[in-house]
Coordinates of C-alpha atoms and ligand atoms in Angstrom, one line a residue:
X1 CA -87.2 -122.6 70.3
X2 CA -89.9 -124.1 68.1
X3 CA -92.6 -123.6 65.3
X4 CA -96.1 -125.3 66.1
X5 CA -99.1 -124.7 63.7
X6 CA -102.5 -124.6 65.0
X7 CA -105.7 -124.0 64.0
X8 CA -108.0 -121.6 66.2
X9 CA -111.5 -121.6 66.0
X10 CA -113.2 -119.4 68.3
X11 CA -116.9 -117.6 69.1
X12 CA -117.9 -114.1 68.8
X13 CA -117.2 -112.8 72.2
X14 CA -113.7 -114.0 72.0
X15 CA -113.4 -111.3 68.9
X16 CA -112.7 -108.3 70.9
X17 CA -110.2 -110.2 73.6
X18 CA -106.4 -108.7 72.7
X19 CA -105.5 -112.8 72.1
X20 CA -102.5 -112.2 70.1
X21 CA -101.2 -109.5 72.3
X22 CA -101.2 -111.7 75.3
X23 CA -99.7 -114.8 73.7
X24 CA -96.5 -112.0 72.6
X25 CA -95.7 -110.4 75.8
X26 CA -97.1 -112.9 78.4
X27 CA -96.0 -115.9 76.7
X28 CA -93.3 -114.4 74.5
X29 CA -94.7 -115.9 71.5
X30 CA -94.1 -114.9 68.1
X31 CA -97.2 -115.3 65.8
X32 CA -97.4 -115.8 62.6
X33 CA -100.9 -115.5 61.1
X34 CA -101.4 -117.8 58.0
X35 CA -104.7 -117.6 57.3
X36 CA -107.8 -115.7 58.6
X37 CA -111.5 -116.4 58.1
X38 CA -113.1 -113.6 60.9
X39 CA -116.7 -112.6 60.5
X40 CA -117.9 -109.5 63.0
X41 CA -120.2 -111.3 65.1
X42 CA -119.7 -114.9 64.1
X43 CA -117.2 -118.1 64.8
X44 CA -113.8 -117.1 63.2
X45 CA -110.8 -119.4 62.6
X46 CA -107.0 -118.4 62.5
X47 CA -104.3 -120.7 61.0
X48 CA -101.2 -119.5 63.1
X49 CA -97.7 -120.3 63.2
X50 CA -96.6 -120.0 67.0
X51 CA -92.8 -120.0 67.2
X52 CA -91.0 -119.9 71.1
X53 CA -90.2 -122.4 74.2
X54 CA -91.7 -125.3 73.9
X55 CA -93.3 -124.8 77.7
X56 CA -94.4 -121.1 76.8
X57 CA -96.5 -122.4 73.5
X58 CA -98.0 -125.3 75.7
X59 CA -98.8 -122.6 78.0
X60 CA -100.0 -120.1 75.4
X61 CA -102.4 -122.6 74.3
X62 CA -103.7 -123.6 77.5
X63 CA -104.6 -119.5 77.9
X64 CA -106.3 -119.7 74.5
X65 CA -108.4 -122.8 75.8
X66 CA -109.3 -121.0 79.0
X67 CA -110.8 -118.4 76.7
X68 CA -113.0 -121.0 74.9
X69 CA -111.3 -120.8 71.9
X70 CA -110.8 -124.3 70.7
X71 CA -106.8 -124.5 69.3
X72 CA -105.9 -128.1 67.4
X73 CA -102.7 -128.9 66.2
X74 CA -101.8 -129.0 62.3
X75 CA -99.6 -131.8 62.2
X76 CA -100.0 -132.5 57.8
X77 CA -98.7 -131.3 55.4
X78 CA -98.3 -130.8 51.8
X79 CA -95.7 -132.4 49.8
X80 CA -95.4 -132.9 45.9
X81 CA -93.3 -135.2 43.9
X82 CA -90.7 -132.7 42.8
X83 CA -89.1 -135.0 40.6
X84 CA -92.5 -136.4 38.6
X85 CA -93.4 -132.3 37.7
X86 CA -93.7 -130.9 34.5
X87 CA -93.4 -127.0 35.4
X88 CA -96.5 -127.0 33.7
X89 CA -98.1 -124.4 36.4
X90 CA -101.8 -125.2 37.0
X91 CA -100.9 -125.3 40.8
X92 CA -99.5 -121.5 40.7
X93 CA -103.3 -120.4 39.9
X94 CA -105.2 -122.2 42.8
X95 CA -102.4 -121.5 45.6
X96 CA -103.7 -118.0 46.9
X97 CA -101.0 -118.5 49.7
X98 CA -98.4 -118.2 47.2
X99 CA -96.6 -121.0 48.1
X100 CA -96.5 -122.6 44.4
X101 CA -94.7 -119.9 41.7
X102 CA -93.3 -119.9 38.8
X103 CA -89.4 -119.0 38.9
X104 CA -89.4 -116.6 35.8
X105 CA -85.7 -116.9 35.0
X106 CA -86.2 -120.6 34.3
X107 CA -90.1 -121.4 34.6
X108 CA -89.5 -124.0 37.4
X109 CA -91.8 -124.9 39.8
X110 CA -90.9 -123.1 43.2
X111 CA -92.3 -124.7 46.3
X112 CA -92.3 -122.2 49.6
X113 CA -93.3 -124.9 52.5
X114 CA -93.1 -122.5 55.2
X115 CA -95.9 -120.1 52.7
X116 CA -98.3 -123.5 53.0
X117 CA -101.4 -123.2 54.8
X118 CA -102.5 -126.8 53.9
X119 CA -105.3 -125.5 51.7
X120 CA -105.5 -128.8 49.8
X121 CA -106.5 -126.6 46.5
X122 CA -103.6 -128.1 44.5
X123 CA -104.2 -131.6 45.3
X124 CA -106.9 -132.0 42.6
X125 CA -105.1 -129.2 40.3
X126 CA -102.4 -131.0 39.3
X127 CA -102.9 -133.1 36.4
X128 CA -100.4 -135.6 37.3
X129 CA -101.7 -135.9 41.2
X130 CA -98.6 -134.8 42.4
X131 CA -99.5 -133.6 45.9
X132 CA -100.4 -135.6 48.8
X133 CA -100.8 -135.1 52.2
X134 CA -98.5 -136.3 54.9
X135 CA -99.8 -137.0 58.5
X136 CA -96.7 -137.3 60.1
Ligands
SF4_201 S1 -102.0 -126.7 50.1 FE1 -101.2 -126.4 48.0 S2 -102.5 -124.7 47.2 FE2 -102.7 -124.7 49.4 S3 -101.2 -123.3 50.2 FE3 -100.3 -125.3 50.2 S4 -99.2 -125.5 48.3 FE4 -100.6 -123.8 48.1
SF4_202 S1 -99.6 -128.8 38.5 FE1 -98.4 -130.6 38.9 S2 -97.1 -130.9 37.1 FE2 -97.9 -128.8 37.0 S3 -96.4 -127.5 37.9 FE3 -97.8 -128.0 39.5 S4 -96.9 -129.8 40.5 FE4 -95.9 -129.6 38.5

């Protein structure tokens, strides 16, 4: 089994296609929708986390390319130097994702990766310029 994020961005007539059913039972694909952006009648984009075989996924895709929808791999990431922080927050209020929080028992910066959806809103909201994007 593995987790593969991708970015789907599709046009209108795709919208009423069952896409996310298909990639579940014919595929056997778990989804895991990250992020949305899906106007009635317009180009949408999904951020999904796909988790299952590695040849099912591959496959999964493949059926999402036959539909026109175009699928890219996220291969970055965020990462922050933990060690540099001041718990001072700012992030918390741009990360609608919720990945950044505040623990409340000790006011530490919590980092979720797996709540990420690569946003990039924190890079400029940390004073210190903590964040950076990794490629790899
Ligand atoms: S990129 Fe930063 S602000 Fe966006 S979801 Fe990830 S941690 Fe939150
Ligand atoms: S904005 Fe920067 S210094 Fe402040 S809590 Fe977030 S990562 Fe830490």
């Amino acid at each position: 089994m593995i987790k593969k994020r991708y970015i789907l961005n599709f046009p209108p007539e795709s919208g009423d296609k069952p896409l996310s059913y298909c990639l579940v039972k014919d595929y056997d694909i778990s989804i895991n929708i990250l992020k949305a952006e899906v106007y009635p009648g317009k180009r949408g984009s999904l951020l999904l986390e796909l988790q299952g075989k590695k040849e099912n996924i591959q496959k999964g895709v493949e059926y999402l390319t036959a539909q026109n929808i175009i699928c890219e791999p996220l291969e970055k990431r965020i990462h922050f130097q933990e060690e540099k922080c001041i718990d001072c927050g700012n992030c918390t209020a741009v990360c609608f994702a919720g990945a950044l929080t505040m623990d409340k028992v000790n006011w530490k910066l919590d980092f979720d990766k797996e709540k990420c959806v690569v946003c990039e809103l924190c890079i400029p909201a940390c004073p210190l310029k903590l964040f950076y994007i990794d490629f790899s």
